[in-house]
Amino acid sequence: MKLTHSFTAPAPAEEVWEALIDPERVAPCLPGATLTSVDGKTFSGEVKVKLGPVQLLYRGSGEFVEIDPVLRRAVMKAAGKDARGNGTASAVVTFVVGDSVEVETDLAITGRPAQLGRGLIAEVSGRLVDQFAECLASTLGSVDPDEVAQQQHLRVVPDEPIDLIDTAGVPVLKRVLPIAAAALAVVLFVVLRRRRQR
């Protein structure tokens, strides 16, 4: 599944570029993620995802496979697996920094999040990119670099999972409610039928 997004560069292009190729600087802006280690171009971490009452914890690693400072273009590969074996996720992310940041993601997921469907995943990812851009803008605009560096060190806001349904908002509810109502109707039908048979 290919997804494309863009957002206005929140600072001079060179500054944004330097931040985006530094996992420790951008990790705090990734919802639900925690960075656990960085070794050169490779890094590892985990992402907490909430899908209704179900919580998933993906653990994995990533690597910058291409970094072109002249074009300000980079390609990153990342993959993770749910700790309980409920699915996998992998992505190849390409971004180019200019007056805007162009992001292309080739995403592959299995398990429960995949049940959201392409349209919903595209919508959720779009909102997450917006959140990321806002966070990045506030980070780059910090007046206290030492404080920011201390906050960024191998961590992201975490302990708080990213809630996919909450992020998608009303469109998800419109799709989930009819299914839930139909399921409830089936359950009630079965219960009433059993009572009549007694």
Coordinates of C-alpha atoms in Angstrom, one line a residue:
M1 CA 0.0 0.0 0.0
K2 CA 1.5 3.3 -1.1
L3 CA 0.7 6.5 0.8
T4 CA 1.9 10.0 -0.1
H5 CA 1.9 13.1 2.2
S6 CA 3.4 16.5 2.3
F7 CA 3.7 19.3 4.8
T8 CA 5.3 22.8 4.7
A9 CA 8.8 22.8 6.1
P10 CA 8.5 24.3 9.5
A11 CA 12.1 25.8 9.4
P12 CA 14.8 26.3 6.9
A13 CA 15.2 23.3 4.7
E14 CA 18.7 22.4 5.9
E15 CA 17.6 22.5 9.5
V16 CA 14.6 20.3 8.8
W17 CA 16.8 17.9 6.8
E18 CA 19.3 17.5 9.7
A19 CA 16.4 16.8 12.1
L20 CA 14.7 14.2 9.9
I21 CA 17.9 12.1 9.4
D22 CA 18.5 12.1 13.2
P23 CA 16.3 9.4 14.9
E24 CA 16.8 10.9 18.3
R25 CA 15.5 14.3 17.2
V26 CA 12.4 13.1 15.4
A27 CA 11.4 10.2 17.6
P28 CA 9.6 12.3 20.2
C29 CA 7.3 13.5 17.4
L30 CA 6.2 10.0 16.4
P31 CA 2.9 9.2 18.2
G32 CA 3.0 6.0 20.3
A33 CA 6.7 5.4 19.6
T34 CA 9.7 4.8 21.8
L35 CA 13.3 4.8 20.5
T36 CA 15.4 2.2 22.4
S37 CA 18.7 2.4 20.6
V38 CA 20.6 4.1 17.8
D39 CA 23.8 2.9 16.1
G40 CA 24.8 5.0 13.2
K41 CA 22.2 4.7 10.4
T42 CA 20.3 1.9 12.2
F43 CA 17.9 2.2 15.2
S44 CA 15.4 0.1 17.1
G45 CA 12.3 0.8 19.1
E46 CA 8.7 0.0 19.7
V47 CA 5.3 1.4 18.9
K48 CA 2.1 1.0 20.9
V49 CA -1.1 0.9 19.0
K50 CA -4.6 0.9 20.3
L51 CA -7.5 -0.4 18.2
G52 CA -10.6 -0.1 20.2
P53 CA -10.2 -2.3 23.3
V54 CA -7.2 -4.1 21.8
Q55 CA -3.6 -2.9 22.3
L56 CA -0.7 -4.0 20.2
L57 CA 3.0 -3.5 20.9
Y58 CA 5.2 -3.6 17.8
R59 CA 8.9 -4.1 18.4
G60 CA 11.3 -3.7 15.5
S61 CA 14.2 -1.9 13.9
G62 CA 14.9 0.5 11.0
E63 CA 17.8 1.7 8.9
F64 CA 18.5 4.6 6.6
V65 CA 19.4 2.8 3.3
E66 CA 19.9 6.0 1.3
I67 CA 20.9 9.5 2.4
D68 CA 21.6 12.2 -0.3
P69 CA 22.5 15.5 1.4
V70 CA 22.6 17.3 -2.0
L71 CA 19.1 16.5 -3.0
R72 CA 18.0 16.3 0.7
R73 CA 16.5 12.9 -0.1
A74 CA 16.5 9.9 2.2
V75 CA 15.1 6.4 2.2
M76 CA 14.4 4.5 5.4
K77 CA 13.3 0.9 5.8
A78 CA 11.6 -0.3 9.0
A79 CA 9.9 -3.4 10.2
G80 CA 8.3 -4.6 13.4
K81 CA 6.3 -7.5 14.9
D82 CA 3.6 -7.4 17.5
A83 CA 4.8 -8.8 20.8
R84 CA 1.8 -11.2 21.0
G85 CA 2.1 -12.4 17.4
N86 CA -1.0 -10.5 16.3
G87 CA 0.6 -9.0 13.2
T88 CA 3.5 -7.4 11.5
A89 CA 4.3 -4.0 9.9
S90 CA 7.0 -2.9 7.5
A91 CA 7.5 0.2 5.6
V92 CA 9.9 1.9 3.1
V93 CA 9.7 5.6 3.6
T94 CA 11.2 8.1 1.2
F95 CA 11.3 11.8 2.0
V96 CA 12.6 14.9 0.2
V97 CA 13.0 18.2 1.9
G98 CA 12.6 21.5 0.1
D99 CA 10.1 24.3 0.8
S100 CA 7.8 21.4 1.8
V101 CA 8.6 17.9 3.0
E102 CA 7.4 15.2 0.5
V103 CA 6.8 11.8 2.1
E104 CA 6.1 8.6 0.2
T105 CA 5.5 5.4 2.2
D106 CA 5.2 1.9 0.9
L107 CA 3.4 0.2 3.8
A108 CA 2.7 -3.5 4.4
I109 CA 0.7 -4.6 7.5
T110 CA -0.9 -7.8 8.7
G111 CA -3.2 -8.5 11.6
R112 CA -5.9 -6.4 13.1
P113 CA -4.8 -2.9 11.9
A114 CA -5.0 -4.3 8.3
Q115 CA -8.7 -4.7 8.8
L116 CA -9.2 -1.0 8.8
G117 CA -8.9 -1.0 5.0
R118 CA -6.8 1.2 2.7
G119 CA -9.1 4.3 2.8
L120 CA -9.1 4.4 6.6
I121 CA -5.4 3.7 6.9
A122 CA -4.7 6.6 4.5
E123 CA -6.9 8.9 6.5
V124 CA -5.3 7.9 9.8
S125 CA -1.8 8.3 8.4
G126 CA -2.6 11.7 7.0
R127 CA -3.7 12.9 10.5
L128 CA -0.5 11.4 12.0
V129 CA 1.7 13.2 9.5
D130 CA -0.1 16.5 10.5
Q131 CA 0.6 15.8 14.2
F132 CA 4.2 15.0 13.4
A133 CA 4.6 18.2 11.4
E134 CA 3.2 20.3 14.3
C135 CA 5.5 18.6 16.8
L136 CA 8.5 19.0 14.5
A137 CA 7.7 22.7 14.1
S138 CA 7.6 23.2 17.9
T139 CA 10.8 21.2 18.4
L140 CA 12.8 23.2 15.8
G141 CA 11.4 26.4 17.2
S142 CA 12.7 25.7 20.7
V143 CA 14.8 28.4 22.3
D144 CA 16.6 26.0 24.6
P145 CA 18.6 23.4 22.5
D146 CA 20.0 21.8 25.7
E147 CA 16.6 21.2 27.2
V148 CA 15.3 19.8 23.9
A149 CA 18.3 17.5 23.5
Q150 CA 17.7 16.2 27.0
Q151 CA 14.0 15.5 26.4
Q152 CA 14.8 13.8 23.1
H153 CA 17.4 11.3 24.3
L154 CA 16.1 7.9 23.3
R155 CA 12.5 8.5 24.1
V156 CA 9.2 9.5 22.6
V157 CA 6.1 10.4 24.4
P158 CA 5.4 6.8 25.2
D159 CA 3.4 4.9 27.5
E160 CA 0.6 6.5 25.6
P161 CA -0.4 4.2 22.7
I162 CA -1.6 5.7 19.4
D163 CA -5.3 5.2 19.2
L164 CA -6.2 4.5 15.6
I165 CA -9.9 4.8 16.0
D166 CA -9.6 8.0 18.1
T167 CA -7.2 9.4 15.5
A168 CA -9.6 8.6 12.6
G169 CA -12.5 10.1 14.5
V170 CA -16.0 10.3 13.1
P171 CA -15.4 8.4 9.8
V172 CA -14.4 5.3 11.7
L173 CA -17.5 5.5 13.9
K174 CA -19.7 5.8 10.8
R175 CA -18.2 2.5 9.6
V176 CA -18.0 0.7 12.9
L177 CA -21.4 1.5 14.3
P178 CA -23.5 -0.3 11.6
I179 CA -21.3 -3.4 12.0
A180 CA -21.7 -3.2 15.8
A181 CA -25.4 -2.7 15.5
A182 CA -25.7 -5.7 13.2
A183 CA -23.7 -7.8 15.6
L184 CA -25.8 -6.7 18.5
A185 CA -29.0 -7.6 16.6
V186 CA -27.7 -11.1 15.9
V187 CA -26.8 -11.6 19.5
L188 CA -30.3 -10.4 20.7
F189 CA -31.9 -12.7 18.1
V190 CA -30.0 -15.7 19.3
V191 CA -30.8 -14.9 23.0
L192 CA -34.5 -14.5 22.3
R193 CA -34.7 -17.6 20.2
R194 CA -33.1 -19.7 22.9
R195 CA -35.5 -18.3 25.5
R196 CA -38.5 -19.2 23.3
Q197 CA -37.1 -22.7 22.9
R198 CA -37.0 -23.3 26.7

